[in-house]
Amino acid sequence: MVKRSTVSEILDKATRYLKRREIHEPRIDAEVLLAHVLKIERLEIYLTLDCHLTEKELSTYEKLIERRAGREPVAFIVGYKEFMGLKFFLNKDVLIPRPETEILVEKVIEKAHNIRKLRSCQYRRDNSLTIVDLCTGSGNIAISLAKNIPSCKIYATDISEGAIQVARKNARFHNVEDKVEFLLGDLFCPLEEVKSNLTVDFVVSNPPYVKSRDLALLEPEIKREPLSALEGGNDGLNFYHRIVPQALKYLVSGGYLFMEIGDSQGKAVMNLIRKEKRFSRPRLIKDYAGLDRVIVAQKLRF
Ligand code: GLN
């Protein structure tokens, strides 16, 4: 009888194979995919190292490893990604949430808490915040904000029907359907239909910002993500050109614009914001790699 391989041996073999196929983190990916097949947490694998897989588990695993070797992102293979400690379902219609975008979300949460504190000191009855999230994709930003800001109403828009479907599914999963409304359409356009004269405390966005000519240089994994969620035109700034002036129309005086940017776009987006006289001096926030990642500006009170 042929000796069946143990989990440990299968993992080693899959890791070597992924490494040969130039996958950046072969061991982690091999473990995540195996945990997915076995329906356990990744670290629980270490309790099963001497166990054997069933034929079916092994053949499923081999198929997933082959997909990964073909440079399909792990998040698309397993169908979800963690962001802000929450699970977000994904498919090929949405960008995979990036860890650096958590910085944007954390800064908005911090500012929202400060505003709420200030308002409660002023004994203001209406302590609810209104937020718009543009280019919401999987809804990761909007839903994380809804989970972390006690009283808020969020309108999240996206031009992709597929993305809106994924985002709604995520909102249902996280039980925030009453706080987040997903709307199909271009940037602020769908808001007009919801409510004329809507004013908001925050405009938040992680728009597509990759320069068109840089698209060809992206990793094969990123090329599996929707182009429309990545491409920001010749200089990568198309969306900022449109969002910055339009945000002024919707923001209350003293409200904030928070946007993710590409690491080399800080200066250009700062200048765009400075041109609009009604914004304060914008501030750049760095990501954990020390790169410019978020820009924030406040609409001035007259
Ligand atoms: N940060 C993404 C990347 O890795 C780009 C995301 C975006 O365009 N908003 O390319």
Coordinates of C-alpha atoms and ligand atoms in Angstrom, one line a residue:
M1 CA 0.0 0.0 0.0
V2 CA 1.3 3.5 -0.9
K3 CA 2.0 5.6 2.2
R4 CA -0.2 8.6 2.2
S5 CA 1.5 12.0 2.9
T6 CA 0.9 13.9 6.1
V7 CA -0.4 17.5 6.3
S8 CA 3.2 18.5 7.1
E9 CA 4.6 16.9 3.9
I10 CA 1.8 18.2 1.7
L11 CA 2.4 21.7 3.0
D12 CA 6.1 21.5 2.3
K13 CA 5.5 20.2 -1.2
A14 CA 3.0 22.9 -2.0
T15 CA 5.3 25.6 -0.6
R16 CA 8.2 24.4 -2.7
Y17 CA 6.0 24.4 -5.8
L18 CA 4.6 27.9 -5.2
K19 CA 8.2 29.1 -4.6
R20 CA 9.3 27.7 -7.9
R21 CA 6.4 29.5 -9.5
E22 CA 7.8 32.8 -7.9
I23 CA 4.9 33.4 -5.4
H24 CA 6.1 35.9 -2.9
E25 CA 4.9 34.3 0.3
P26 CA 4.6 30.6 -0.6
R27 CA 4.4 29.1 2.9
I28 CA 1.7 31.5 4.1
D29 CA -0.3 31.0 1.0
A30 CA 0.0 27.2 1.2
E31 CA -1.2 27.3 4.8
V32 CA -4.1 29.7 4.2
L33 CA -5.3 27.6 1.3
L34 CA -5.1 24.4 3.2
A35 CA -6.9 25.9 6.2
H36 CA -9.6 27.0 3.7
V37 CA -10.0 23.5 2.4
L38 CA -10.1 22.0 5.9
K39 CA -12.4 24.8 7.2
I40 CA -10.1 25.6 10.1
E41 CA -8.1 28.6 11.2
R42 CA -4.6 28.9 9.7
L43 CA -2.9 28.4 13.0
E44 CA -4.9 25.3 13.8
I45 CA -3.0 23.6 10.9
Y46 CA -0.2 23.1 13.4
L47 CA -2.4 20.8 15.4
T48 CA -2.9 18.6 12.4
L49 CA 0.6 18.2 11.0
D50 CA 0.7 14.4 11.4
C51 CA -2.8 13.9 10.0
H52 CA -3.8 12.8 6.5
L53 CA -6.1 14.4 4.1
T54 CA -9.0 12.6 2.4
E55 CA -8.6 12.0 -1.3
K56 CA -11.2 14.7 -1.9
E57 CA -9.5 17.3 0.3
L58 CA -6.2 16.6 -1.4
S59 CA -7.6 17.0 -4.9
T60 CA -9.4 20.2 -3.9
Y61 CA -6.2 21.5 -2.4
E62 CA -4.2 20.7 -5.5
K63 CA -6.6 22.7 -7.6
L64 CA -6.4 25.7 -5.3
I65 CA -2.6 25.6 -5.3
E66 CA -2.6 25.4 -9.1
R67 CA -4.8 28.5 -9.2
R68 CA -2.4 30.4 -6.9
A69 CA 0.6 29.3 -9.0
G70 CA -1.3 30.9 -11.9
R71 CA -1.1 34.2 -9.9
E72 CA -4.7 34.4 -8.8
P73 CA -4.7 36.3 -5.5
V74 CA -5.4 34.3 -2.4
A75 CA -8.3 36.6 -1.4
F76 CA -10.1 35.8 -4.7
I77 CA -9.5 32.1 -4.3
V78 CA -10.9 31.9 -0.8
G79 CA -13.5 34.6 -1.5
Y80 CA -12.8 37.0 1.3
K81 CA -10.2 39.3 3.0
E82 CA -9.9 40.6 6.5
F83 CA -9.9 44.4 6.9
M84 CA -10.1 46.2 10.2
G85 CA -10.5 42.8 11.9
L86 CA -13.7 42.2 9.8
K87 CA -14.3 39.7 7.1
F88 CA -15.2 41.0 3.7
F89 CA -16.6 38.8 0.9
L90 CA -15.0 39.5 -2.5
N91 CA -15.2 38.6 -6.1
K92 CA -13.6 39.8 -9.3
D93 CA -15.8 42.9 -9.4
V94 CA -14.0 44.5 -6.5
L95 CA -10.6 45.6 -5.4
I96 CA -9.1 43.5 -2.6
P97 CA -9.0 45.7 0.6
R98 CA -5.4 46.7 1.3
P99 CA -4.0 46.9 4.9
E100 CA -2.8 50.5 4.3
T101 CA -6.4 51.6 3.7
E102 CA -7.0 50.8 7.4
I103 CA -5.0 54.0 8.2
L104 CA -7.6 56.1 6.4
V105 CA -10.4 54.4 8.3
E106 CA -8.7 54.8 11.6
K107 CA -8.1 58.5 11.1
V108 CA -11.8 59.0 10.2
I109 CA -12.9 57.1 13.2
E110 CA -10.6 59.2 15.5
K111 CA -11.9 62.4 14.0
A112 CA -15.5 61.2 14.3
H113 CA -15.1 60.4 18.0
N114 CA -13.6 63.9 18.6
I115 CA -16.5 65.6 16.8
R116 CA -19.1 63.5 18.8
K117 CA -17.3 64.3 22.1
L118 CA -17.3 68.0 21.3
R119 CA -21.0 68.0 20.3
S120 CA -22.0 66.2 23.5
C121 CA -20.1 68.8 25.5
Q122 CA -22.2 71.4 23.7
Y123 CA -25.3 69.5 24.7
R124 CA -26.2 69.2 21.0
R125 CA -29.0 66.8 20.6
D126 CA -28.2 65.6 17.2
N127 CA -25.0 63.6 17.7
S128 CA -25.3 61.6 14.5
L129 CA -22.7 62.0 11.7
T130 CA -23.4 61.7 8.0
I131 CA -20.7 60.3 5.8
V132 CA -20.2 59.7 2.1
D133 CA -17.9 57.0 0.8
L134 CA -17.1 57.2 -2.9
C135 CA -15.8 54.3 -5.0
T136 CA -16.8 52.0 -2.2
G137 CA -16.0 48.7 -3.9
S138 CA -16.5 45.8 -1.4
G139 CA -17.8 48.4 1.1
N140 CA -14.9 47.8 3.4
I141 CA -14.4 51.5 4.3
A142 CA -18.1 52.3 4.7
I143 CA -18.8 49.1 6.8
S144 CA -15.8 49.5 9.0
L145 CA -16.8 53.0 9.7
A146 CA -20.4 51.9 10.5
K147 CA -19.1 49.3 12.9
N148 CA -16.9 51.8 14.7
I149 CA -18.9 55.0 14.8
P150 CA -21.8 54.6 17.2
S151 CA -24.3 56.9 15.5
C152 CA -23.9 57.6 11.8
K153 CA -25.5 57.4 8.4
I154 CA -23.3 56.4 5.5
Y155 CA -24.0 56.8 1.8
A156 CA -21.6 54.7 -0.2
T157 CA -21.5 54.9 -4.0
D158 CA -19.9 52.9 -6.8
I159 CA -20.3 52.9 -10.5
S160 CA -20.0 49.2 -10.7
E161 CA -23.2 47.2 -10.3
G162 CA -21.2 44.1 -9.3
A163 CA -19.4 46.0 -6.6
I164 CA -22.6 47.4 -5.2
Q165 CA -23.9 43.8 -4.9
V166 CA -20.8 42.6 -3.1
A167 CA -21.0 45.6 -0.8
R168 CA -24.7 45.0 0.1
K169 CA -23.9 41.4 0.9
N170 CA -21.1 42.5 3.2
A171 CA -23.4 45.0 4.9
R172 CA -25.9 42.3 5.5
F173 CA -23.2 40.0 6.9
H174 CA -22.1 42.7 9.3
N175 CA -25.5 43.8 10.3
V176 CA -25.2 47.4 9.3
E177 CA -27.8 47.7 6.6
D178 CA -29.7 50.3 8.6
K179 CA -26.5 52.5 8.8
V180 CA -25.1 52.1 5.3
E181 CA -26.9 52.7 2.1
F182 CA -25.2 51.5 -1.1
L183 CA -26.0 53.5 -4.2
L184 CA -25.2 52.7 -7.8
G185 CA -23.7 55.6 -9.8
D186 CA -20.8 57.9 -10.5
L187 CA -19.3 59.6 -7.4
F188 CA -21.8 62.0 -5.9
C189 CA -24.5 61.6 -8.7
P190 CA -26.7 59.0 -7.0
L191 CA -26.9 61.2 -3.9
E192 CA -29.1 63.7 -5.7
E193 CA -31.8 61.1 -6.1
V194 CA -31.7 60.1 -2.4
K195 CA -31.9 63.5 -1.0
S196 CA -31.6 67.0 -2.5
N197 CA -29.5 69.4 -0.4
L198 CA -27.8 66.6 1.5
T199 CA -25.0 67.8 3.6
V200 CA -22.4 65.6 5.2
D201 CA -19.7 65.7 7.9
F202 CA -17.2 63.5 6.0
V203 CA -16.4 62.7 2.4
V204 CA -14.2 59.7 2.3
S205 CA -12.7 57.9 -0.7
N206 CA -10.1 55.4 -1.9
P207 CA -10.5 56.1 -5.6
P208 CA -8.6 54.4 -8.4
Y209 CA -5.3 56.2 -8.6
V210 CA -2.8 54.1 -10.7
K211 CA -1.4 56.0 -13.7
S212 CA -2.6 54.4 -17.0
R213 CA 0.9 53.7 -18.2
D214 CA 1.9 52.0 -14.9
L215 CA -0.9 49.4 -15.2
A216 CA 1.3 47.2 -17.3
L217 CA 3.9 47.2 -14.6
L218 CA 1.6 45.9 -11.8
E219 CA 2.1 42.5 -10.3
P220 CA 0.2 39.7 -12.1
E221 CA -2.0 39.4 -9.0
I222 CA -3.1 43.0 -9.1
K223 CA -3.9 42.6 -12.8
R224 CA -6.6 40.1 -11.8
E225 CA -8.4 42.9 -10.0
P226 CA -10.9 45.1 -11.8
L227 CA -9.1 47.7 -14.0
S228 CA -11.8 50.2 -13.3
A229 CA -11.0 50.1 -9.6
L230 CA -7.3 50.9 -10.3
E231 CA -7.0 53.2 -13.2
G232 CA -6.9 56.9 -12.5
G233 CA -6.0 58.2 -15.9
N234 CA -2.8 59.6 -17.4
D235 CA -1.5 61.2 -14.2
G236 CA -3.6 58.9 -11.9
L237 CA -5.4 62.0 -10.6
N238 CA -8.6 61.9 -12.6
F239 CA -10.8 61.1 -9.6
Y240 CA -9.2 63.7 -7.3
H241 CA -9.9 66.4 -9.9
R242 CA -13.6 65.6 -9.7
I243 CA -13.9 64.7 -6.1
V244 CA -12.2 67.8 -4.6
P245 CA -14.5 70.5 -6.0
Q246 CA -17.6 68.4 -5.7
A247 CA -16.9 67.5 -2.0
L248 CA -17.2 71.2 -1.2
K249 CA -20.8 71.2 -2.4
Y250 CA -21.7 68.5 0.1
L251 CA -19.6 69.1 3.1
V252 CA -20.9 71.1 6.0
S253 CA -18.7 74.0 7.1
G254 CA -16.0 72.4 9.3
G255 CA -16.6 69.0 7.6
Y256 CA -13.7 66.8 6.4
L257 CA -12.4 65.3 3.2
F258 CA -10.3 62.2 3.7
M259 CA -8.8 60.4 0.6
E260 CA -6.3 57.7 0.0
I261 CA -3.6 58.6 -2.5
G262 CA -0.7 56.9 -4.3
D263 CA 2.6 57.4 -2.6
S264 CA 3.9 59.9 -5.1
Q265 CA 0.7 61.9 -5.4
G266 CA 0.8 63.9 -2.2
K267 CA 2.1 67.1 -3.7
A268 CA -0.2 67.1 -6.7
V269 CA -3.3 66.4 -4.6
M270 CA -2.3 69.0 -2.1
N271 CA -2.1 71.5 -4.9
L272 CA -5.5 70.5 -6.2
I273 CA -7.0 71.1 -2.7
R274 CA -5.2 74.4 -2.2
K275 CA -6.7 75.7 -5.4
E276 CA -10.1 75.4 -3.8
K277 CA -10.1 78.4 -1.5
R278 CA -12.7 76.9 0.9
F279 CA -10.4 74.1 2.1
S280 CA -8.0 74.4 5.0
R281 CA -4.3 73.6 4.4
P282 CA -4.3 69.9 3.6
R283 CA -2.4 67.4 5.7
L284 CA -0.6 64.2 4.5
I285 CA -0.6 61.1 6.6
K286 CA 1.9 58.3 6.0
D287 CA 1.3 54.6 6.0
Y288 CA 3.3 52.0 7.9
A289 CA 5.9 51.9 5.2
G290 CA 6.5 55.6 5.7
L291 CA 4.9 56.5 2.4
D292 CA 2.3 59.3 1.9
R293 CA -1.0 57.5 1.8
V294 CA -3.9 59.6 3.1
I295 CA -4.7 63.3 2.6
V296 CA -7.1 65.2 4.8
A297 CA -8.5 68.7 4.5
Q298 CA -11.3 70.6 6.3
K299 CA -13.9 72.8 4.7
L300 CA -13.4 76.2 6.3
R301 CA -16.1 77.9 8.3
F302 CA -16.8 81.3 6.9
Ligands
GLN1 N1 -3.1 50.6 -3.6 C1 -3.6 50.0 -4.8 C2 -2.5 49.2 -5.5 O1 -1.8 48.5 -4.8 C3 -4.3 50.9 -5.7 C4 -5.6 51.2 -5.2 C5 -6.3 52.3 -5.8 O2 -6.1 52.6 -7.0 N2 -7.1 52.9 -5.0 O3 -2.2 49.3 -6.6

